[in-house]
Coordinates of C-alpha atoms in Angstrom, one line a residue:
M1 CA -10.5 -25.9 4.8
D2 CA -8.1 -23.5 6.6
D3 CA -8.5 -20.2 4.8
S4 CA -5.1 -19.0 5.9
R5 CA -3.6 -21.6 3.5
T6 CA -5.6 -20.9 0.5
T7 CA -4.2 -19.4 -2.7
Q8 CA -3.9 -15.7 -3.2
E9 CA -6.9 -15.6 -5.4
D10 CA -9.0 -17.0 -2.5
L11 CA -7.8 -14.2 -0.1
P12 CA -9.3 -10.8 -1.0
P13 CA -7.2 -7.7 -0.5
F14 CA -9.4 -6.7 2.5
I15 CA -10.4 -9.0 5.4
D16 CA -12.4 -8.2 8.5
T17 CA -11.6 -8.7 12.2
A18 CA -13.8 -11.8 12.4
W19 CA -11.5 -13.5 9.8
L20 CA -8.4 -12.4 11.6
E21 CA -9.8 -13.7 14.9
A22 CA -10.6 -17.1 13.4
H23 CA -7.1 -17.5 11.7
R24 CA -4.8 -15.5 13.9
S25 CA -2.7 -18.5 14.9
N26 CA -2.0 -19.3 11.3
V27 CA -1.0 -15.9 10.0
V28 CA 1.5 -13.2 10.7
T29 CA -0.1 -9.9 11.7
A30 CA 1.9 -6.9 10.6
D31 CA 1.8 -3.4 12.1
V32 CA 2.9 -0.9 9.4
R33 CA 2.4 2.4 11.1
W34 CA 4.4 5.2 9.5
Y35 CA 3.9 9.0 9.5
L36 CA 4.7 11.5 6.9
D37 CA 5.6 14.1 9.5
G38 CA 8.4 11.9 10.8
A39 CA 6.7 10.7 14.0
S40 CA 7.9 7.2 15.0
G41 CA 5.7 4.3 13.9
H42 CA 7.8 2.0 16.2
A43 CA 7.0 4.2 19.2
A44 CA 3.3 3.9 18.4
Y45 CA 3.7 0.1 18.1
D46 CA 5.4 0.1 21.5
R47 CA 2.5 1.9 23.1
G48 CA 0.1 -0.8 21.9
H49 CA -0.3 -3.1 19.0
L50 CA -2.6 -6.1 18.0
P51 CA -1.7 -9.3 19.7
D52 CA 1.4 -11.1 18.3
A53 CA 1.8 -8.4 15.6
V54 CA 5.3 -7.7 14.3
F55 CA 6.4 -4.2 13.5
V56 CA 7.3 -3.6 9.8
D57 CA 9.6 -0.6 9.3
L58 CA 8.5 1.0 6.1
D59 CA 11.8 2.9 5.7
A60 CA 14.0 -0.1 6.3
W61 CA 12.1 -2.9 4.5
L62 CA 9.5 -1.4 2.2
S63 CA 11.4 1.4 0.6
G64 CA 14.8 2.0 -1.0
S65 CA 16.9 5.1 -0.4
S66 CA 15.3 8.4 -1.6
G67 CA 17.0 9.9 -4.6
P68 CA 16.4 10.5 -8.3
H69 CA 13.7 7.7 -8.4
G70 CA 11.6 9.4 -5.7
L71 CA 11.3 9.5 -1.9
N72 CA 10.2 5.9 -1.4
P73 CA 11.2 3.7 -4.4
L74 CA 10.8 0.0 -4.1
P75 CA 13.7 -1.6 -2.2
D76 CA 16.0 -4.2 -3.8
S77 CA 14.3 -7.5 -3.8
E78 CA 17.0 -9.0 -1.6
V79 CA 16.5 -6.3 1.0
F80 CA 12.8 -6.9 1.0
A81 CA 13.3 -10.6 1.3
H82 CA 15.7 -10.2 4.2
G83 CA 13.3 -7.9 6.0
M84 CA 10.4 -10.4 5.6
S85 CA 12.5 -13.3 6.7
S86 CA 13.6 -11.4 9.9
L87 CA 10.0 -10.8 10.7
G88 CA 9.0 -14.5 10.4
I89 CA 7.4 -14.1 7.1
G90 CA 8.2 -16.9 4.7
D91 CA 7.3 -18.0 1.2
D92 CA 4.1 -19.7 2.4
T93 CA 3.1 -17.2 5.1
T94 CA -0.2 -15.4 5.0
V95 CA 0.2 -11.8 6.2
I96 CA -2.6 -9.5 7.5
A97 CA -1.4 -5.9 7.7
Y98 CA -2.9 -2.9 9.5
D99 CA -2.1 0.7 10.5
D100 CA -4.0 3.5 12.2
A101 CA -4.9 5.3 8.9
G102 CA -7.5 3.0 7.4
G103 CA -4.9 0.9 5.7
V104 CA -3.5 3.6 3.3
I105 CA 0.0 3.0 4.7
A106 CA -0.1 -0.7 5.3
A107 CA -1.4 -1.1 1.7
R108 CA 2.3 -0.8 0.6
L109 CA 3.2 -4.0 2.3
V110 CA 0.1 -5.9 1.1
W111 CA 0.6 -4.7 -2.5
M112 CA 4.3 -5.7 -2.5
L113 CA 3.5 -9.2 -1.2
R114 CA 0.6 -9.7 -3.5
A115 CA 2.6 -8.4 -6.5
L116 CA 5.1 -11.2 -5.8
G117 CA 2.4 -13.8 -5.5
H118 CA 2.2 -14.1 -1.7
R119 CA -0.9 -14.2 0.3
A120 CA -1.6 -10.9 2.0
A121 CA -4.5 -8.7 2.9
L122 CA -5.4 -5.5 4.8
L123 CA -7.3 -5.6 8.0
D124 CA -10.3 -3.5 7.1
G125 CA -10.5 -0.6 9.4
G126 CA -7.1 -1.2 10.9
M127 CA -6.6 -0.5 14.6
A128 CA -9.9 1.3 14.9
A129 CA -11.8 -1.9 13.9
W130 CA -10.0 -4.0 16.6
T131 CA -12.0 -4.2 19.8
G132 CA -9.8 -6.7 21.6
P133 CA -7.0 -5.9 24.0
L134 CA -3.7 -4.5 22.8
E135 CA -0.2 -5.7 23.7
T136 CA 2.9 -3.6 24.5
T137 CA 5.5 -6.4 24.4
A138 CA 7.5 -6.5 21.2
V139 CA 7.2 -9.8 19.3
K140 CA 10.5 -11.7 18.6
P141 CA 9.7 -13.8 15.5
T142 CA 11.6 -16.8 14.4
P143 CA 13.3 -16.1 11.0
A144 CA 11.6 -17.7 8.0
T145 CA 12.7 -18.5 4.5
F146 CA 11.5 -15.8 2.1
T147 CA 12.9 -16.2 -1.4
P148 CA 14.0 -13.0 -3.2
S149 CA 12.1 -12.4 -6.5
P150 CA 12.4 -9.5 -9.0
W151 CA 9.7 -7.0 -8.9
P152 CA 7.3 -8.0 -11.7
E153 CA 7.5 -5.6 -14.6
A154 CA 3.8 -6.2 -15.5
R155 CA 2.8 -4.7 -12.1
L156 CA 4.9 -1.5 -12.4
A157 CA 5.0 1.6 -14.5
Q158 CA 8.2 3.6 -14.9
L159 CA 8.8 7.3 -15.5
E160 CA 9.3 6.5 -19.2
D161 CA 5.7 5.1 -19.4
I162 CA 4.4 8.3 -17.9
T163 CA 6.3 10.7 -20.1
A164 CA 5.6 8.7 -23.2
G165 CA 1.9 8.8 -22.6
A166 CA 1.1 5.4 -21.3
A167 CA -2.1 3.8 -22.5
G168 CA -5.0 3.8 -20.0
I169 CA -5.8 6.2 -17.1
I170 CA -3.3 7.6 -14.7
V171 CA -4.8 7.9 -11.2
D172 CA -3.4 10.3 -8.5
A173 CA -4.2 8.9 -5.0
R174 CA -3.4 12.2 -3.2
N175 CA -5.9 14.4 -1.6
A176 CA -7.6 16.9 -3.9
D177 CA -5.8 20.0 -2.6
R178 CA -2.4 18.4 -3.5
F179 CA -3.7 17.2 -6.8
D180 CA -5.0 20.6 -7.9
G181 CA -2.0 22.4 -6.6
S182 CA -3.7 24.5 -3.9
L183 CA -1.6 22.8 -1.3
Q184 CA 2.1 22.0 -1.7
L185 CA 3.7 20.0 1.1
P186 CA 7.4 20.2 1.8
T187 CA 7.8 16.8 0.3
D188 CA 6.2 17.9 -3.0
P189 CA 8.9 19.1 -5.5
Q190 CA 6.3 21.4 -7.1
A191 CA 2.6 22.0 -7.0
G192 CA 0.1 20.1 -9.2
H193 CA -0.1 16.7 -10.8
I194 CA 1.0 14.7 -13.8
P195 CA -0.7 16.1 -16.9
G196 CA -3.8 14.1 -17.9
A197 CA -4.1 12.3 -14.6
V198 CA -7.4 12.0 -12.7
N199 CA -7.8 12.2 -9.0
V200 CA -9.3 9.4 -6.9
P201 CA -8.0 10.2 -3.3
C202 CA -7.3 6.9 -1.6
R203 CA -8.8 8.2 1.7
G204 CA -12.0 8.6 -0.2
N205 CA -12.1 4.8 -0.4
L206 CA -12.9 4.8 3.3
A207 CA -16.1 5.3 5.2
P208 CA -16.1 7.6 8.3
D209 CA -15.3 4.6 10.5
G210 CA -12.1 3.9 8.5
R211 CA -13.4 0.8 6.8
L212 CA -13.5 0.3 3.0
R213 CA -16.7 1.7 1.5
P214 CA -19.1 -0.9 0.0
I215 CA -17.9 -2.3 -3.3
A216 CA -20.6 -0.5 -5.3
E217 CA -19.5 2.8 -3.9
V218 CA -15.8 2.1 -4.7
R219 CA -16.8 1.1 -8.2
Q220 CA -18.8 4.3 -8.6
A221 CA -15.9 6.5 -7.5
F222 CA -13.7 5.0 -10.1
A223 CA -16.4 5.0 -12.7
K224 CA -16.7 8.8 -12.3
V225 CA -13.2 9.2 -13.8
G226 CA -13.8 6.7 -16.6
I227 CA -12.5 3.4 -15.0
D228 CA -14.3 0.1 -15.4
D229 CA -13.2 -3.5 -15.4
S230 CA -11.6 -3.1 -18.8
T231 CA -9.5 0.0 -18.1
A232 CA -5.7 -0.1 -17.8
V233 CA -4.8 1.9 -14.7
I234 CA -1.6 3.3 -13.4
S235 CA -1.7 4.5 -9.8
Y236 CA 0.6 7.0 -8.2
C237 CA 0.8 9.3 -5.2
G238 CA 3.6 11.4 -3.7
S239 CA 6.0 8.5 -3.4
G240 CA 4.3 5.2 -4.1
V241 CA 2.9 4.4 -0.7
T242 CA -0.7 5.4 -0.5
A243 CA -1.1 4.7 -4.3
C244 CA -1.1 1.0 -3.3
H245 CA -4.4 1.5 -1.5
N246 CA -6.1 2.5 -4.7
L247 CA -4.7 -0.6 -6.4
L248 CA -6.0 -2.9 -3.7
A249 CA -9.4 -1.1 -3.8
L250 CA -9.5 -1.6 -7.5
E251 CA -8.7 -5.3 -7.2
H252 CA -11.2 -5.8 -4.3
A253 CA -13.9 -4.2 -6.4
G254 CA -13.3 -6.4 -9.4
L255 CA -11.7 -3.7 -11.5
G256 CA -8.4 -5.3 -12.3
R257 CA -5.0 -5.0 -10.6
G258 CA -3.5 -2.0 -12.3
R259 CA 0.1 -0.9 -12.1
L260 CA 2.1 1.1 -9.5
Y261 CA 4.2 4.1 -10.5
A262 CA 6.4 3.9 -7.4
G263 CA 8.4 7.1 -8.2
G264 CA 5.2 9.1 -8.0
W265 CA 5.1 12.9 -7.9
S266 CA 8.3 13.0 -6.0
E267 CA 10.1 11.6 -9.0
Y268 CA 8.1 13.1 -11.8
G269 CA 7.9 16.6 -10.3
A270 CA 11.6 16.7 -9.3
E271 CA 12.5 17.8 -12.9
P272 CA 11.3 21.4 -13.4
R273 CA 11.2 20.9 -17.1
R274 CA 8.5 18.4 -16.8
R275 CA 5.1 20.1 -17.1
A276 CA 2.9 20.1 -14.0
E277 CA -0.9 20.5 -14.4
L278 CA -2.9 22.6 -12.0
G279 CA -6.6 22.5 -11.1

């Protein structure tokens, strides 16, 4: 059986380089490098990327315009579909995405595709795990047919859910210093976190080599904040990008799929009257 043509349920959220090597001719490999400091992901791609990888512009195709709903709201489904089509990603395409940050950025693309029922996974360890040669020539894909679909409400949480006290556990994927308010980045509208949220930094999902920690360790990290396989989870971060990594880690560890609050702290914290919690 060709694993690149299996159902989504047969493709876990994380795959290794051996899987990619075996199926590279039957998948689209997607480079999703993006940097919060404004550095160019496309320039990094041009300097060297995995063979046959297409570059996915997070700002153009994986995010709507910043505004009252946060810095990186989900794009209109038609925009996302057009972007995927232009990259050669169709309705039946399997996508393997990577970045140079252990997958915490590329997780946005993988989560979006999986949320819509498409087959997609992160390359565990990203570029650091790839030992083969890199290419510097840009790939020119043949457009494919990607049918627009509404973002599934069951996979999303809205601001109203947060302010109304949504059932379950709200998980903040940011680093501990941003969660407790000891660090406030220029992109943070105020210091702190959503009241009642717990902190599971998405980068803590990774071992020192950038690969996902063993499933037992991932489960243990979530268990420490009260999450097991029966817990309803809402994941957020600054703007809905790295929060996707926690959702994929939850799914990979058998802890359910959870919901994404895409507006994140950049939406919630933008209103000074909404209480922020420190510590």
